[in-house]
Short mmCIF file of C-alpha atoms in Angstrom, two decimals:
data_model
loop_
_atom_site.label_atom_id
_atom_site.label_comp_id
_atom_site.label_asym_id
_atom_site.label_seq_id
_atom_site.Cartn_x
_atom_site.Cartn_y
_atom_site.Cartn_z
CA MET R 1 -121.64 90.57 99.17
CA HIS R 2 -122.74 88.90 95.96
CA ARG R 3 -126.26 90.33 96.20
CA LYS R 4 -124.87 93.84 96.67
CA GLN R 5 -122.69 93.37 93.59
CA ALA R 6 -125.67 92.12 91.58
CA SER R 7 -127.81 95.06 92.71
CA ALA R 8 -125.07 97.50 91.76
CA LEU R 9 -124.72 95.87 88.34
CA LEU R 10 -128.46 96.03 87.76
CA ILE R 11 -128.49 99.76 88.54
CA MET R 12 -125.64 100.30 86.08
CA LEU R 13 -127.50 98.31 83.40
CA LEU R 14 -130.66 100.34 83.92
CA THR R 15 -128.71 103.59 83.86
CA ALA R 16 -126.95 102.61 80.65
CA LEU R 17 -130.24 101.57 79.09
CA PHE R 18 -132.10 104.77 79.99
CA ILE R 19 -129.33 107.37 79.79
CA THR R 20 -129.95 108.17 76.12
CA GLY R 21 -132.82 110.33 74.95
CA ALA R 22 -134.14 113.54 76.45
CA THR R 23 -137.84 112.79 76.08
CA ALA R 24 -139.42 110.56 78.69
CA LYS R 25 -142.31 108.26 77.83
CA SER R 26 -144.29 106.23 80.30
CA PHE R 27 -144.90 102.51 80.05
CA ASN R 28 -148.47 103.28 81.03
CA GLU R 29 -149.19 104.77 77.61
CA ARG R 30 -151.45 102.68 75.40
CA SER R 31 -149.20 103.02 72.33
CA GLU R 32 -146.08 100.99 73.05
CA SER R 33 -143.63 100.21 70.26
CA TRP R 34 -141.74 97.75 72.47
CA LEU R 35 -144.81 95.52 72.77
CA GLU R 36 -146.64 93.95 69.83
CA VAL R 37 -149.78 91.89 70.49
CA THR R 38 -151.62 89.63 68.05
CA ASP R 39 -155.13 88.67 69.15
CA ASN R 40 -155.79 85.00 68.35
CA GLY R 41 -159.41 85.15 69.49
CA GLN R 42 -160.68 82.66 72.07
CA SER R 43 -157.47 80.58 71.88
CA GLY R 44 -155.04 83.21 73.18
CA ILE R 45 -152.66 85.97 72.10
CA SER R 46 -149.15 86.20 70.68
CA ILE R 47 -146.70 88.68 72.20
CA ASN R 48 -143.54 90.11 70.67
CA ILE R 49 -141.23 92.06 73.01
CA ASP R 50 -138.30 94.21 71.91
CA PHE R 51 -136.56 96.08 74.74
CA THR R 52 -134.18 97.84 72.32
CA THR R 53 -136.80 100.14 70.76
CA ASP R 54 -136.52 103.93 70.89
CA GLU R 55 -139.50 104.03 73.23
CA ILE R 56 -137.59 102.04 75.84
CA ASN R 57 -134.39 104.02 75.33
CA GLN R 58 -136.27 107.29 75.86
CA ILE R 59 -137.85 106.34 79.17
CA GLY R 60 -135.36 108.42 81.09
CA SER R 61 -135.67 106.93 84.58
CA ILE R 62 -136.38 103.71 86.44
CA PRO R 63 -139.70 104.81 88.04
CA ASP R 64 -141.37 104.69 84.62
CA TYR R 65 -141.41 100.94 85.00
CA SER R 66 -144.67 99.66 86.44
CA THR R 67 -142.83 98.61 89.59
CA LEU R 68 -139.61 97.23 91.04
CA THR R 69 -140.34 93.78 92.44
CA GLN R 70 -138.09 92.03 94.95
CA THR R 71 -137.18 88.48 93.99
CA ASP R 72 -136.76 85.55 96.37
CA SER R 73 -133.03 86.25 96.16
CA GLY R 74 -133.50 89.76 97.55
CA ILE R 75 -132.73 91.54 94.25
CA GLU R 76 -135.03 94.28 92.98
CA ILE R 77 -135.98 93.51 89.37
CA PRO R 78 -138.00 95.87 87.11
CA MET R 79 -141.41 94.44 86.25
CA ILE R 80 -143.82 95.73 83.60
CA SER R 81 -147.39 94.47 84.02
CA ARG R 82 -150.30 94.55 81.60
CA LEU R 83 -153.80 93.06 81.72
CA ILE R 84 -155.37 90.70 79.20
CA ALA R 85 -158.96 89.49 78.87
CA LEU R 86 -159.76 85.78 79.14
CA PRO R 87 -162.79 83.73 78.09
CA PRO R 88 -164.96 82.89 81.13
CA GLY R 89 -163.64 79.93 83.13
CA HIS R 90 -160.15 80.02 81.59
CA ARG R 91 -156.62 80.73 82.81
CA ALA R 92 -153.53 81.78 80.87
CA GLU R 93 -150.46 79.65 80.14
CA VAL R 94 -147.31 81.29 78.72
CA ARG R 95 -144.70 79.67 76.50
CA VAL R 96 -141.59 81.57 75.35
CA VAL R 97 -140.80 80.49 71.77
CA ASN R 98 -137.93 82.79 70.74
CA ARG R 99 -135.56 84.71 72.96
CA GLN R 100 -132.44 86.84 72.68
CA SER R 101 -130.62 87.44 75.95
CA THR R 102 -127.27 88.64 77.26
CA LEU R 103 -125.39 87.41 80.33
CA HIS R 104 -123.75 89.86 82.75
CA LYS R 105 -121.58 88.92 85.71
CA ALA R 106 -122.13 90.80 88.96
CA GLY R 107 -118.49 91.89 89.03
CA ASP R 108 -118.73 93.74 85.71
CA THR R 109 -117.78 97.40 85.79
CA ARG R 110 -119.57 100.34 84.20
CA ALA R 111 -117.00 100.27 81.40
CA ASN R 112 -117.91 96.68 80.51
CA LEU R 113 -121.68 96.33 80.30
CA THR R 114 -121.93 94.75 76.86
CA GLY R 115 -122.25 91.25 78.27
CA THR R 116 -122.04 88.03 76.31
CA GLY R 117 -124.70 86.21 74.34
CA ILE R 118 -126.27 83.10 75.83
CA SER R 119 -128.06 80.31 73.99
CA LYS R 120 -131.58 79.10 74.66
CA GLN R 121 -130.16 75.75 75.77
CA ASP R 122 -127.82 77.38 78.29
CA LEU R 123 -130.67 79.55 79.56
CA SER R 124 -132.83 76.50 80.21
CA SER R 125 -130.14 75.04 82.49
CA LEU R 126 -130.02 78.09 84.78
CA ARG R 127 -132.08 78.63 87.92
CA LEU R 128 -133.28 82.18 87.37
CA ASP R 129 -135.29 84.51 89.55
CA PRO R 130 -137.92 85.18 88.27
CA PRO R 131 -137.92 81.85 86.40
CA MET R 132 -139.27 83.22 83.08
CA PRO R 133 -139.10 86.60 81.28
CA VAL R 134 -142.91 86.72 81.13
CA ILE R 135 -145.32 85.29 83.71
CA ALA R 136 -149.13 85.17 83.82
CA GLY R 137 -150.84 85.89 87.13
CA SER R 138 -154.02 84.67 88.77
CA VAL R 139 -157.45 85.27 87.27
CA GLY R 140 -159.66 88.13 88.43
CA SER R 141 -162.66 90.02 87.15
CA VAL R 142 -163.30 93.59 85.99
CA ARG R 143 -166.92 94.45 85.21
CA GLY R 144 -167.55 90.72 84.86
CA VAL R 145 -164.76 90.29 82.29
CA SER R 146 -162.22 87.63 83.31
CA VAL R 147 -158.74 89.18 83.32
CA THR R 148 -155.21 88.22 84.29
CA SER R 149 -151.98 90.17 84.56
CA VAL R 150 -149.01 89.41 82.32
CA SER R 151 -145.69 90.57 83.81
CA PHE R 152 -142.58 91.19 81.70
CA TYR R 153 -139.07 91.10 83.18
CA PRO R 154 -136.19 92.82 81.31
CA TYR R 155 -133.77 91.21 83.79
CA GLN R 156 -133.49 87.92 85.67
CA TYR R 157 -131.03 86.99 88.42
CA ASN R 158 -129.02 83.78 88.78
CA GLU R 159 -128.05 83.63 92.46
CA GLU R 160 -126.05 80.40 92.10
CA LYS R 161 -123.56 81.95 89.66
CA ASP R 162 -124.12 85.57 90.71
CA GLU R 163 -125.15 86.62 87.20
CA ILE R 164 -127.82 88.78 85.60
CA ILE R 165 -129.63 87.83 82.41
CA GLU R 166 -130.66 90.81 80.30
CA ASN R 167 -133.59 89.95 78.03
CA ILE R 168 -133.16 91.85 74.76
CA SER R 169 -136.20 90.50 72.93
CA PHE R 170 -138.49 87.49 72.98
CA GLU R 171 -141.70 86.07 71.58
CA ALA R 172 -144.31 84.40 73.73
CA GLU R 173 -147.53 82.49 73.11
CA VAL R 174 -150.25 83.03 75.71
CA THR R 175 -152.79 80.19 75.52
CA PHE R 176 -156.21 80.31 77.16
CA VAL R 177 -156.80 76.99 78.97
CA ARG R 178 -160.11 75.81 80.39
CA ASP R 179 -159.95 75.47 84.18
CA ASN R 180 -162.93 74.18 86.17
CA ASN R 181 -161.51 75.81 89.31
CA ILE R 182 -161.91 79.28 87.79
CA GLN R 183 -165.21 80.96 88.62
CA VAL R 184 -167.20 81.72 85.48
CA THR R 185 -168.22 85.38 85.39
CA ARG R 186 -170.74 87.06 83.14
CA PRO R 187 -169.49 90.26 81.49
CA VAL R 188 -171.55 93.33 82.28
CA ARG R 189 -173.12 94.81 79.15
CA ASP R 190 -171.78 98.32 79.57
CA LEU R 191 -173.12 100.62 76.90
CA PRO R 192 -170.58 101.32 74.14
CA GLY R 193 -168.76 104.58 74.65
CA SER R 194 -169.43 104.58 78.40
CA ASP R 195 -166.68 105.24 80.93
CA MET R 196 -166.41 101.57 81.90
CA SER R 197 -166.25 100.19 78.36
CA ARG R 198 -163.60 102.77 77.42
CA MET R 199 -161.68 101.95 80.60
CA LEU R 200 -161.58 98.25 79.68
CA ASP R 201 -160.44 99.05 76.16
CA ARG R 202 -157.60 101.17 77.56
CA ILE R 203 -156.26 98.77 80.18
CA LEU R 204 -156.49 95.48 78.24
CA LEU R 205 -153.92 94.36 75.69
CA ASN R 206 -156.67 92.44 73.91
CA LYS R 207 -160.07 94.09 73.93
CA PRO R 208 -162.88 91.93 75.35
CA HIS R 209 -164.92 90.07 72.77
CA ARG R 210 -168.14 92.06 72.69
CA ASP R 211 -171.49 91.58 71.02
CA PRO R 212 -171.87 93.17 67.57
CA TYR R 213 -173.94 96.01 69.01
CA SER R 214 -170.85 97.25 70.84
CA GLU R 215 -169.34 98.46 67.58
CA VAL R 216 -171.79 101.37 67.65
CA GLN R 217 -170.49 104.14 69.90
CA ALA R 218 -172.83 106.17 72.10
CA ASP R 219 -172.57 109.37 74.10
CA HIS R 220 -173.84 107.77 77.31
CA ARG R 221 -171.01 107.78 79.88
CA GLY R 222 -172.44 105.58 82.62
CA ARG R 223 -175.02 105.18 85.36
CA ILE R 224 -174.69 106.89 88.74
CA LEU R 225 -176.68 106.08 91.88
CA ILE R 226 -176.75 108.71 94.64
CA LEU R 227 -177.91 107.42 98.01
CA HIS R 228 -178.75 109.58 101.00
CA GLN R 229 -180.55 108.85 104.23
CA ASP R 230 -184.26 109.51 104.47
CA ASN R 231 -184.79 111.35 107.75
CA ASP R 232 -185.67 114.78 109.15
CA ASP R 233 -182.03 115.93 109.13
CA PHE R 234 -181.95 115.76 105.35
CA GLY R 235 -183.92 118.89 104.54
CA GLU R 236 -184.82 121.03 101.56
CA ASN R 237 -181.42 122.72 101.33
CA GLU R 238 -179.60 119.39 101.32
CA GLN R 239 -181.96 118.08 98.64
CA LEU R 240 -181.24 121.13 96.47
CA TRP R 241 -177.53 120.44 96.76
CA VAL R 242 -177.94 116.80 95.74
CA ASP R 243 -180.20 117.80 92.83
CA SER R 244 -177.54 120.26 91.67
CA LEU R 245 -174.90 117.50 91.77
CA ALA R 246 -177.16 115.17 89.81
CA ASN R 247 -177.98 117.77 87.15
CA TRP R 248 -174.30 118.55 86.70
CA LYS R 249 -173.55 114.87 86.10
CA ARG R 250 -176.49 114.55 83.70
CA GLN R 251 -175.13 117.44 81.66
CA MET R 252 -171.86 115.49 81.41
CA GLY R 253 -173.70 112.56 79.83
CA TYR R 254 -174.44 110.34 82.82
CA SER R 255 -177.71 108.70 83.81
CA VAL R 256 -178.29 109.70 87.44
CA GLU R 257 -180.72 108.26 89.98
CA ILE R 258 -181.27 109.77 93.43
CA LEU R 259 -182.64 107.52 96.14
CA ALA R 260 -183.48 108.30 99.76
CA VAL R 261 -183.04 105.27 102.00
CA ASN R 262 -184.42 104.70 105.49
CA VAL R 263 -181.65 102.92 107.38
CA ASN R 264 -183.16 103.21 110.85
CA VAL R 265 -183.57 99.49 111.54
CA GLN R 266 -185.53 100.15 114.73
CA GLU R 267 -188.16 101.93 112.61
CA GLY R 268 -188.34 99.32 109.88
CA GLY R 269 -185.44 100.61 107.80
CA LEU R 270 -182.94 98.60 105.77
CA THR R 271 -179.75 97.02 107.07
CA GLY R 272 -176.47 97.43 105.24
CA LEU R 273 -176.84 94.01 103.61
CA GLU R 274 -180.32 94.86 102.42
CA VAL R 275 -179.13 98.16 100.94
CA ARG R 276 -176.39 96.33 99.10
CA ASN R 277 -178.42 93.39 97.83
CA GLN R 278 -181.79 95.03 97.18
CA ILE R 279 -180.64 98.40 95.86
CA VAL R 280 -177.01 98.37 94.72
CA ARG R 281 -176.76 94.83 93.36
CA GLU R 282 -180.06 95.04 91.48
CA ARG R 283 -178.83 98.08 89.59
CA TYR R 284 -175.43 96.58 88.88
CA ILE R 285 -176.80 93.46 87.17
CA ASN R 286 -179.20 95.54 85.07
CA GLN R 287 -178.36 94.45 81.53
CA GLU R 288 -179.70 97.60 79.88
CA ASP R 289 -177.68 100.11 81.88
CA PRO R 290 -175.48 98.55 84.62
CA LEU R 291 -174.43 100.70 87.55
CA SER R 292 -170.97 102.25 87.23
CA TYR R 293 -170.78 104.72 90.12
CA LEU R 294 -172.22 104.85 93.63
CA ILE R 295 -172.18 108.08 95.64
CA ILE R 296 -173.21 107.90 99.30
CA ILE R 297 -174.01 111.19 101.01
CA GLY R 298 -174.53 111.47 104.74
CA ALA R 299 -173.18 112.49 108.11
CA ASP R 300 -171.36 110.34 110.61
CA SER R 301 -171.37 110.97 114.34
CA VAL R 302 -171.98 108.96 117.47
CA GLN R 303 -175.36 110.65 117.97
CA GLN R 304 -176.46 110.71 114.32
CA ARG R 305 -175.79 107.45 112.58
CA LEU R 306 -176.43 108.60 109.03
CA TRP R 307 -174.27 105.97 107.39
CA PHE R 308 -175.84 102.63 106.65
CA PRO R 309 -175.76 100.28 109.65
CA THR R 310 -173.60 97.19 109.84
CA VAL R 311 -175.02 93.67 109.99
CA THR R 312 -174.76 93.87 113.77
CA ASP R 313 -176.41 97.21 114.28
CA ASP R 314 -174.75 97.90 117.64
CA VAL R 315 -171.32 98.31 116.01
CA SER R 316 -170.21 101.93 115.79
CA GLY R 317 -167.91 103.38 113.15
CA ASP R 318 -167.95 104.16 109.46
CA HIS R 319 -170.62 101.94 107.96
CA LEU R 320 -169.91 102.54 104.28
CA TYR R 321 -167.82 99.40 104.12
CA SER R 322 -170.60 97.32 105.61
CA VAL R 323 -172.54 98.12 102.45
CA MET R 324 -169.68 97.20 100.13
CA VAL R 325 -168.12 94.27 102.03
CA GLU R 326 -167.88 90.98 100.14
CA ASP R 327 -169.41 88.02 101.99
CA ASN R 328 -169.14 85.38 99.32
CA GLU R 329 -168.12 84.68 95.74
CA ASP R 330 -171.35 86.17 94.41
CA ASP R 331 -170.28 89.58 95.70
CA ILE R 332 -167.33 89.86 93.30
CA TYR R 333 -169.27 92.57 91.49
CA LEU R 334 -168.73 95.03 94.33
CA SER R 335 -165.15 95.76 93.31
CA ASP R 336 -166.39 96.81 89.87
CA ILE R 337 -168.38 99.81 91.12
CA ALA R 338 -166.55 103.08 91.72
CA VAL R 339 -167.63 104.39 95.13
CA GLY R 340 -167.48 107.99 96.28
CA ARG R 341 -168.67 109.58 99.48
CA PHE R 342 -168.96 112.85 101.30
CA HIS R 343 -167.99 112.22 104.90
CA CYS R 344 -169.66 114.92 106.97
CA TYR R 345 -170.27 115.52 110.64
CA ASP R 346 -172.82 118.18 109.86
CA PHE R 347 -175.02 118.65 106.82
CA SER R 348 -173.84 122.24 106.55
CA GLU R 349 -170.61 120.73 105.20
CA LEU R 350 -172.57 119.41 102.24
CA ARG R 351 -173.45 122.91 101.11
CA GLY R 352 -169.78 123.89 101.27
CA ALA R 353 -168.46 120.75 99.58
#
């Protein structure tokens, strides 16, 4: 019964918070007045959160939050996540230094949602879910740049006393700490102005620390590799279609390479692992122009195995994932390449695609 009351109160709080303002803004927008970030270089970042700004009050609806996460207590709490860049081999530690919060009891009615103030000392004595208003996640990698998620929680639940803490504003220090258990990754030197470098700049609260050359913007958008099988079924018409696709992408500012690959292992062709390690990986780690996009074109049928074979070549099915599967830690790069495919049972479908 208590959890139902707490859930009902949380919905009322969200409704009261978002009911004002006719213009909806998304938390996914880069410009966010509720969030102020100070980049402290290799040591960390400082974060200032103010959930009372006009931007928050004009959201208009709950789905504009990044997500609703279910706590261990079974209460759905709004969570807003952002990514930050880390120095290689580091993790993030978060310390909340200043905080203004309000306490709401689960039995409060819609007419009484003002709540009461609560001191930092009283907050520290409560068992809250989630335990902190901002939490750093595990370390991952995007294009070789070490990243971690930072999640912000406007509300926290105290199951023991059946109360909800509304976080009005707070300041947090995110410190980058050396951790020998974190795999050290080498950032890919994407050309400035390319799709991947712009993507990183958009999704990260603190832009990755680049070399000085990166300050110069270029028109180059990225490198594309188009793979198709080298056999008699891939004829002149199919080649014209692929050439047309490549020329279109080149006109858009991409560097495009077309490569025909013999994947008939019985006739000396390459296995899926060999395609990945000898062709795809080599182009990804290229420091002058690292691979951004991989397009695989082919047909897939029981009779015509035009996708790349698996490690055990007697396995039937879609073999694209045998090319992109990650066997070990060195294959972390595979998740950084955008993969597209045309799945066809007949090459005539290529001409109509």
